[in-house]
Short mmCIF file of C-alpha atoms and ligand atoms in Angstrom, two decimals:
data_model
loop_
_atom_site.label_atom_id
_atom_site.label_comp_id
_atom_site.label_asym_id
_atom_site.label_seq_id
_atom_site.Cartn_x
_atom_site.Cartn_y
_atom_site.Cartn_z
CA MET A 1 1.66 0.79 -21.51
CA ILE A 2 4.45 -0.78 -20.81
CA ASP A 3 7.33 1.17 -22.34
CA LEU A 4 9.68 -1.34 -23.17
CA GLU A 5 12.07 0.66 -25.09
CA LYS A 6 13.25 2.35 -22.04
CA ILE A 7 13.76 -1.30 -20.13
CA ILE A 8 15.77 -2.52 -22.88
CA ALA A 9 17.96 0.91 -22.71
CA VAL A 10 18.83 -0.14 -18.97
CA ILE A 11 19.47 -3.07 -19.69
CA LYS A 12 21.80 -2.25 -21.99
CA GLU A 13 23.30 0.61 -20.50
CA ARG A 14 23.70 -1.52 -17.25
CA ASN A 15 25.34 -4.55 -19.19
CA ALA A 16 23.22 -6.95 -17.31
CA LYS A 17 23.55 -10.76 -18.35
CA THR A 18 20.32 -12.04 -15.94
CA VAL A 19 17.26 -9.80 -15.19
CA GLY A 20 14.79 -10.44 -13.01
CA LEU A 21 11.05 -8.99 -14.14
CA GLN A 22 8.61 -9.02 -10.94
CA PHE A 23 4.31 -7.79 -11.82
CA PRO A 24 1.62 -7.24 -9.26
CA GLU A 25 -1.23 -9.50 -10.19
CA GLY A 26 -3.25 -7.72 -12.42
CA LEU A 27 0.10 -6.89 -14.69
CA LYS A 28 1.19 -10.77 -14.70
CA ARG A 29 -0.17 -12.18 -17.81
CA GLN A 30 2.21 -9.96 -19.30
CA GLY A 31 5.36 -11.76 -18.37
CA PRO A 32 6.07 -14.34 -20.12
CA GLY A 33 5.67 -12.13 -23.84
CA ILE A 34 8.50 -9.45 -21.99
CA ALA A 35 10.32 -12.04 -20.93
CA ARG A 36 10.54 -13.58 -24.44
CA GLU A 37 11.00 -10.37 -26.14
CA ILE A 38 13.78 -8.82 -24.08
CA GLU A 39 15.50 -12.55 -24.43
CA ALA A 40 14.48 -12.38 -28.20
CA ARG A 41 16.14 -8.89 -28.45
CA LEU A 42 19.00 -8.92 -25.83
CA GLY A 43 20.01 -12.38 -25.63
CA VAL A 44 20.24 -12.27 -22.00
CA GLU A 45 18.37 -14.48 -19.18
CA VAL A 46 15.40 -13.33 -18.22
CA ILE A 47 13.50 -14.65 -14.87
CA VAL A 48 9.79 -13.63 -13.77
CA SER A 49 8.79 -13.73 -10.27
CA GLY A 50 5.90 -16.09 -9.73
CA ASP A 51 5.12 -15.04 -6.49
CA PRO A 52 2.55 -12.92 -5.90
CA CYS A 53 3.27 -9.26 -5.40
CA TYR A 54 0.88 -6.41 -3.84
CA GLY A 55 2.98 -3.28 -3.51
CA ALA A 56 6.06 -1.29 -3.59
CA CYS A 57 7.31 -3.04 -0.31
CA ASP A 58 6.86 -6.46 -1.77
CA VAL A 59 10.34 -6.74 -3.99
CA ASP A 60 11.31 -10.57 -4.34
CA ALA A 61 14.51 -10.61 -2.44
CA SER A 62 15.36 -13.82 -3.51
CA LEU A 63 14.99 -13.38 -7.52
CA LEU A 64 17.19 -10.03 -6.94
CA ASP A 65 19.69 -12.37 -5.58
CA LEU A 66 20.03 -14.40 -8.86
CA VAL A 67 20.16 -11.14 -11.24
CA ASP A 68 21.87 -8.25 -12.30
CA VAL A 69 18.70 -5.84 -12.41
CA LEU A 70 15.61 -6.73 -11.57
CA PHE A 71 12.48 -4.04 -13.07
CA HIS A 72 9.65 -4.02 -10.88
CA PHE A 73 6.19 -3.15 -12.25
CA GLY A 74 3.41 -1.41 -11.71
CA HIS A 75 4.24 0.47 -8.85
CA SER A 76 6.57 3.58 -7.90
CA ARG A 77 9.80 3.59 -6.27
CA LEU A 78 10.24 2.44 -2.38
CA LEU A 79 13.10 0.96 -1.70
CA GLU A 80 16.56 2.61 -2.37
CA ASP A 81 18.65 0.23 -3.84
CA ASP A 82 20.39 0.65 -7.26
CA ARG A 83 19.56 -3.10 -8.52
CA ILE A 84 15.79 -2.16 -8.43
CA VAL A 85 14.43 -0.45 -11.12
CA TYR A 86 10.70 0.22 -10.51
CA VAL A 87 8.90 1.06 -13.72
CA GLU A 88 5.24 2.36 -13.37
CA TYR A 89 1.99 2.34 -15.02
CA TYR A 90 -0.44 4.45 -15.50
CA HIS A 91 -4.20 4.02 -16.10
CA ASP A 92 -5.41 5.98 -19.29
CA VAL A 93 -8.96 6.17 -17.90
CA ASP A 94 -10.13 9.59 -17.96
CA VAL A 95 -10.75 10.83 -14.12
CA GLU A 96 -13.57 13.58 -15.70
CA ALA A 97 -16.79 12.25 -15.21
CA ALA A 98 -16.00 10.94 -11.00
CA VAL A 99 -14.53 14.29 -10.14
CA ARG A 100 -17.91 16.46 -11.73
CA GLN A 101 -20.01 13.58 -10.15
CA ALA A 102 -17.74 14.67 -6.84
CA LEU A 103 -17.91 18.72 -7.29
CA PRO A 104 -21.34 18.84 -5.04
CA LEU A 105 -20.01 16.80 -2.48
CA LEU A 106 -16.98 18.84 -1.85
CA GLY A 107 -16.45 22.39 -0.01
CA GLY A 108 -13.94 25.66 -1.23
CA LYS A 109 -10.62 24.23 -0.28
CA VAL A 110 -10.02 20.82 -1.70
CA GLY A 111 -7.02 18.79 -0.97
CA VAL A 112 -6.35 16.00 -3.92
CA VAL A 113 -5.12 12.70 -3.40
CA THR A 114 -4.41 9.38 -5.14
CA THR A 115 -2.57 6.76 -6.13
CA VAL A 116 0.24 6.25 -8.63
CA GLN A 117 -2.20 4.90 -11.73
CA HIS A 118 -3.76 8.22 -11.60
CA VAL A 119 -0.76 10.18 -10.83
CA HIS A 120 -0.86 11.90 -14.50
CA MET A 121 -4.09 13.28 -13.48
CA LEU A 122 -3.47 15.41 -10.78
CA PRO A 123 -3.36 18.70 -13.31
CA LYS A 124 -6.50 17.81 -14.72
CA ILE A 125 -8.29 17.08 -11.42
CA GLY A 126 -6.88 20.47 -10.21
CA GLN A 127 -8.36 21.98 -13.51
CA ILE A 128 -11.77 21.11 -13.27
CA LEU A 129 -12.11 21.57 -9.71
CA ALA A 130 -10.65 25.19 -9.93
CA ALA A 131 -13.01 26.01 -13.18
CA ALA A 132 -15.95 24.79 -10.79
CA GLY A 133 -14.46 27.35 -8.07
CA LYS A 134 -12.45 25.24 -6.03
CA VAL A 135 -8.88 25.75 -4.03
CA PRO A 136 -7.39 22.34 -5.16
CA VAL A 137 -4.56 21.58 -2.99
CA VAL A 138 -1.74 19.25 -3.53
CA SER A 139 0.66 18.37 -0.63
CA PRO A 140 4.17 16.22 -1.26
CA GLY A 141 4.36 13.25 0.83
CA ASP A 142 7.23 11.17 3.06
CA SER A 143 10.17 10.17 1.85
CA ARG A 144 8.02 6.73 1.20
CA ILE A 145 5.48 9.09 -1.56
CA THR A 146 6.95 9.53 -5.12
CA TYR A 147 4.37 11.99 -5.86
CA PRO A 148 3.09 15.26 -4.74
CA GLY A 149 -0.83 14.15 -4.51
CA GLN A 150 0.28 10.02 -4.34
CA VAL A 151 -0.83 8.08 -1.26
CA LEU A 152 -0.56 4.55 -0.83
CA GLY A 153 -2.45 2.23 1.78
CA CYS A 154 0.11 2.18 4.36
CA ASN A 155 0.78 6.17 4.06
CA PHE A 156 -1.38 8.83 3.99
CA SER A 157 1.34 11.72 4.46
CA ALA A 158 0.81 13.48 1.51
CA ALA A 159 -3.22 13.79 2.58
CA PRO A 160 -3.65 17.82 3.70
CA ARG A 161 -5.05 17.97 6.82
CA ASP A 162 -6.03 22.15 6.08
CA VAL A 163 -8.61 21.98 3.80
CA ASP A 164 -12.56 21.61 4.19
CA SER A 165 -13.06 18.14 2.50
CA VAL A 166 -10.00 15.75 0.68
CA LEU A 167 -11.03 14.00 -3.01
CA PHE A 168 -9.60 10.74 -3.54
CA VAL A 169 -9.79 9.48 -6.91
CA GLY A 170 -9.43 6.19 -7.55
CA SER A 171 -10.67 2.72 -6.56
CA GLY A 172 -11.61 1.06 -3.80
CA ASN A 173 -12.24 1.80 -0.38
CA PHE A 174 -9.08 0.92 2.07
CA HIS A 175 -7.56 4.16 0.45
CA PRO A 176 -10.25 6.63 1.17
CA MET A 177 -11.15 5.15 4.10
CA GLY A 178 -7.52 5.33 5.39
CA VAL A 179 -7.32 9.16 3.98
CA ARG A 180 -10.58 10.19 6.61
CA LEU A 181 -9.20 8.21 9.45
CA ALA A 182 -5.73 9.59 9.30
CA THR A 183 -7.15 13.17 8.31
CA GLY A 184 -10.03 13.65 10.14
CA VAL A 185 -11.33 15.65 6.91
CA PRO A 186 -14.48 14.57 5.01
CA THR A 187 -13.35 12.45 2.11
CA VAL A 188 -15.04 11.92 -1.45
CA ALA A 189 -13.98 9.40 -3.39
CA ALA A 190 -14.30 9.37 -6.88
CA ASP A 191 -13.54 5.94 -9.30
CA PRO A 192 -12.50 6.83 -12.47
CA PHE A 193 -13.62 3.43 -13.69
CA THR A 194 -17.52 3.72 -12.79
CA GLY A 195 -18.02 7.54 -13.02
CA GLU A 196 -19.16 7.54 -9.94
CA ALA A 197 -18.33 9.63 -6.39
CA ARG A 198 -19.69 9.43 -3.00
CA THR A 199 -18.82 10.74 0.30
CA VAL A 200 -16.89 8.35 2.36
CA ASP A 201 -17.71 6.63 5.37
CA VAL A 202 -15.87 5.20 8.12
CA GLU A 203 -18.53 3.72 10.34
CA ARG A 204 -18.93 0.27 9.28
CA ILE A 205 -15.14 0.06 9.35
CA VAL A 206 -14.77 1.57 12.99
CA ARG A 207 -17.38 -0.54 14.80
CA GLN A 208 -15.50 -3.65 12.95
CA ARG A 209 -11.69 -2.23 14.61
CA TYR A 210 -13.53 -1.66 17.68
CA GLY A 211 -15.02 -5.29 17.63
CA VAL A 212 -11.15 -6.68 17.18
CA ILE A 213 -9.88 -4.08 19.82
CA ALA A 214 -12.56 -5.63 22.75
CA ARG A 215 -11.76 -9.41 21.55
CA ALA A 216 -8.20 -8.56 22.39
CA MET A 217 -8.72 -6.76 25.65
CA ASP A 218 -8.51 -9.87 28.05
CA ALA A 219 -4.94 -11.34 25.96
CA LYS A 220 -2.83 -12.79 27.84
CA LYS A 221 -0.77 -14.72 25.10
CA TRP A 222 0.23 -12.57 21.84
CA GLY A 223 2.33 -13.26 19.19
CA VAL A 224 3.73 -10.55 17.62
CA ILE A 225 4.34 -10.68 13.77
CA VAL A 226 7.45 -8.93 11.85
CA GLY A 227 6.94 -8.54 8.11
CA MET A 228 9.41 -10.10 6.17
CA LYS A 229 8.80 -7.96 2.92
CA PRO A 230 11.75 -5.59 2.34
CA GLY A 231 9.32 -2.71 3.10
CA GLN A 232 7.03 -4.07 5.34
CA ARG A 233 9.57 -5.29 8.37
CA ARG A 234 9.32 -3.10 11.18
CA LEU A 235 11.30 -4.77 13.21
CA GLU A 236 12.35 -1.83 16.48
CA GLN A 237 8.41 -1.40 16.41
CA ALA A 238 8.15 -4.63 16.89
CA ARG A 239 10.07 -5.17 19.61
CA ARG A 240 8.40 -2.02 20.88
CA ILE A 241 5.18 -3.95 21.29
CA LYS A 242 6.88 -7.30 22.28
CA GLU A 243 7.76 -5.19 25.59
CA ALA A 244 4.68 -3.69 26.08
CA ALA A 245 2.80 -7.00 25.68
CA GLY A 246 4.58 -8.75 28.23
CA ASP A 247 3.96 -12.23 27.50
CA ALA A 248 5.05 -12.31 23.85
CA VAL A 249 7.32 -14.05 21.05
CA LEU A 250 8.18 -12.30 18.09
CA ILE A 251 6.58 -14.64 14.55
CA THR A 252 8.38 -13.54 11.47
CA LEU A 253 6.09 -13.57 8.40
CA ARG A 254 6.36 -13.24 4.67
CA GLU A 255 2.03 -13.51 4.03
CA VAL A 256 -0.10 -13.68 7.00
CA SER A 257 -3.22 -16.61 6.35
CA PRO A 258 -5.90 -17.69 9.29
CA GLU A 259 -4.40 -21.33 8.72
CA ARG A 260 -0.66 -19.97 9.65
CA LEU A 261 -1.80 -17.92 12.72
CA ILE A 262 -3.52 -20.61 14.18
CA ALA A 263 -0.79 -23.17 14.36
CA PHE A 264 0.84 -21.06 17.39
CA LYS A 265 -1.47 -20.63 20.72
CA VAL A 266 -1.56 -17.39 21.41
CA ASP A 267 -4.64 -15.32 22.74
CA ALA A 268 -4.02 -12.54 19.78
CA TYR A 269 -1.45 -11.09 17.42
CA VAL A 270 -0.12 -7.58 16.90
CA SER A 271 0.65 -7.55 13.31
CA THR A 272 3.98 -4.90 12.05
CA LEU A 273 3.60 -6.27 8.39
CA CYS A 274 1.42 -3.81 6.09
CA PRO A 275 -1.55 -2.36 7.48
CA ARG A 276 -4.14 -3.67 5.10
CA VAL A 277 -3.69 -6.93 6.28
CA ALA A 278 -5.58 -6.74 9.36
CA VAL A 279 -8.47 -4.66 8.25
CA ASP A 280 -8.83 -6.40 4.90
CA ASP A 281 -9.02 -9.67 6.26
CA ALA A 282 -10.25 -9.57 9.53
CA ALA A 283 -13.13 -11.49 9.33
CA ARG A 284 -11.42 -14.78 8.26
CA PHE A 285 -9.11 -14.78 11.37
CA THR A 286 -10.30 -16.79 14.26
CA VAL A 287 -7.94 -14.87 16.79
CA PRO A 288 -7.94 -10.75 16.98
CA VAL A 289 -5.38 -9.60 15.06
CA LEU A 290 -4.68 -5.99 15.81
CA THR A 291 -2.61 -3.26 14.32
CA PRO A 292 0.34 -1.49 16.38
CA VAL A 293 -2.52 1.62 17.17
CA GLU A 294 -5.00 -0.75 18.10
CA PHE A 295 -2.73 -2.90 20.92
CA ASP A 296 -1.66 0.42 21.46
CA ILE A 297 -5.57 1.56 23.00
CA VAL A 298 -5.84 -1.95 24.08
CA LYS A 299 -3.14 -0.94 26.10
CA GLY A 300 -4.04 2.47 27.35
CA LEU A 301 -0.75 3.54 25.55
CA ARG A 302 -3.48 6.08 23.38
CA PRO A 303 -6.55 7.51 23.46
CA GLY A 304 -9.67 5.27 22.99
CA ASP A 305 -10.95 7.75 21.08
CA ARG A 306 -8.08 8.15 18.84
CA LEU A 307 -8.08 4.73 16.88
CA ALA A 308 -6.52 5.36 13.12
CA PHE A 309 -4.87 3.70 10.51
CA ASP A 310 -1.83 1.93 10.77
CA GLU A 311 0.54 3.72 8.86
CA ILE A 312 4.54 2.95 7.88
CA ARG A 313 6.16 6.68 7.13
CA GLY A 314 8.94 7.51 5.79
CA ASP A 315 11.44 10.14 6.45
FE1 LIG B 1 1.30 -1.70 -0.24
FE2 LIG B 1 0.85 -2.70 2.19
FE3 LIG B 1 3.09 -2.68 0.70
FE4 LIG B 1 2.32 -0.18 1.53
S1 LIG B 1 2.78 -2.33 3.19
S2 LIG B 1 3.19 -0.66 -0.19
S3 LIG B 1 0.04 -0.98 1.43
S4 LIG B 1 1.34 -3.45 -0.22
#
């Protein structure tokens, strides 16, 4: 549920005349209704961002220039800018069935991580684990992470390493695979939407990534992609890679697609924007698209057996 009264209070307190709303894809359909209600109650102008939005990093900077305050829904705080108000969204789906399914797969000391949608369930998850004789461990992350135990697809700093297992509560594959590769600890994914739990297997993804690395080994001309979304911009990292690559060009992009990449005649790309881009879309790219970690392996700057998911770390 979105707490509209809180949003109204912020608009009044700031005396905002023009208000921006930005939603991730799953919440976009609520945009027009919320916009209409704010306009009707406060007489302010509301503008809804229509561009895709994939994460807390993905703030619509063009809309931000037009408004007094921008409400960014569905994600926790990431960018420090007083004009942006993050409105988190919690799923009320219960986690109990999935966590109980996970119990036989877990060791004694269990690191617990989840995404912001389920972070309010961490105390309950801890109770279920403790009642089953486990020792739950919830750790804080770095400055990109708002809550202890929270992970992003680009940041696993809150995943404990000194444990027997890590329990990820949430849906999808990317986060639990990232946790497994970042920690090196056996990881169990419990999906509250299906009530199922499984041990995370990274063999297929590791094979896929080494395949991409192998295809890039003979690359002579490189494109180094710099993300234009505010929370994905890693220009220093991109400059370092360009320097190490030799024949390379820096290319800015907001969104990466095979069509966009085909325009430049290079042998391989390194993507410094959202780490998910290179991995999730691998099958669609006709030239190898590597993460910075994988580029370092190609260039012998990192041992070949130390593959990890790329992370964007905070302080
Ligand atoms: Fe999510 Fe990617 Fe943005 Fe990280 S960089 S917050 S994983 S969209």
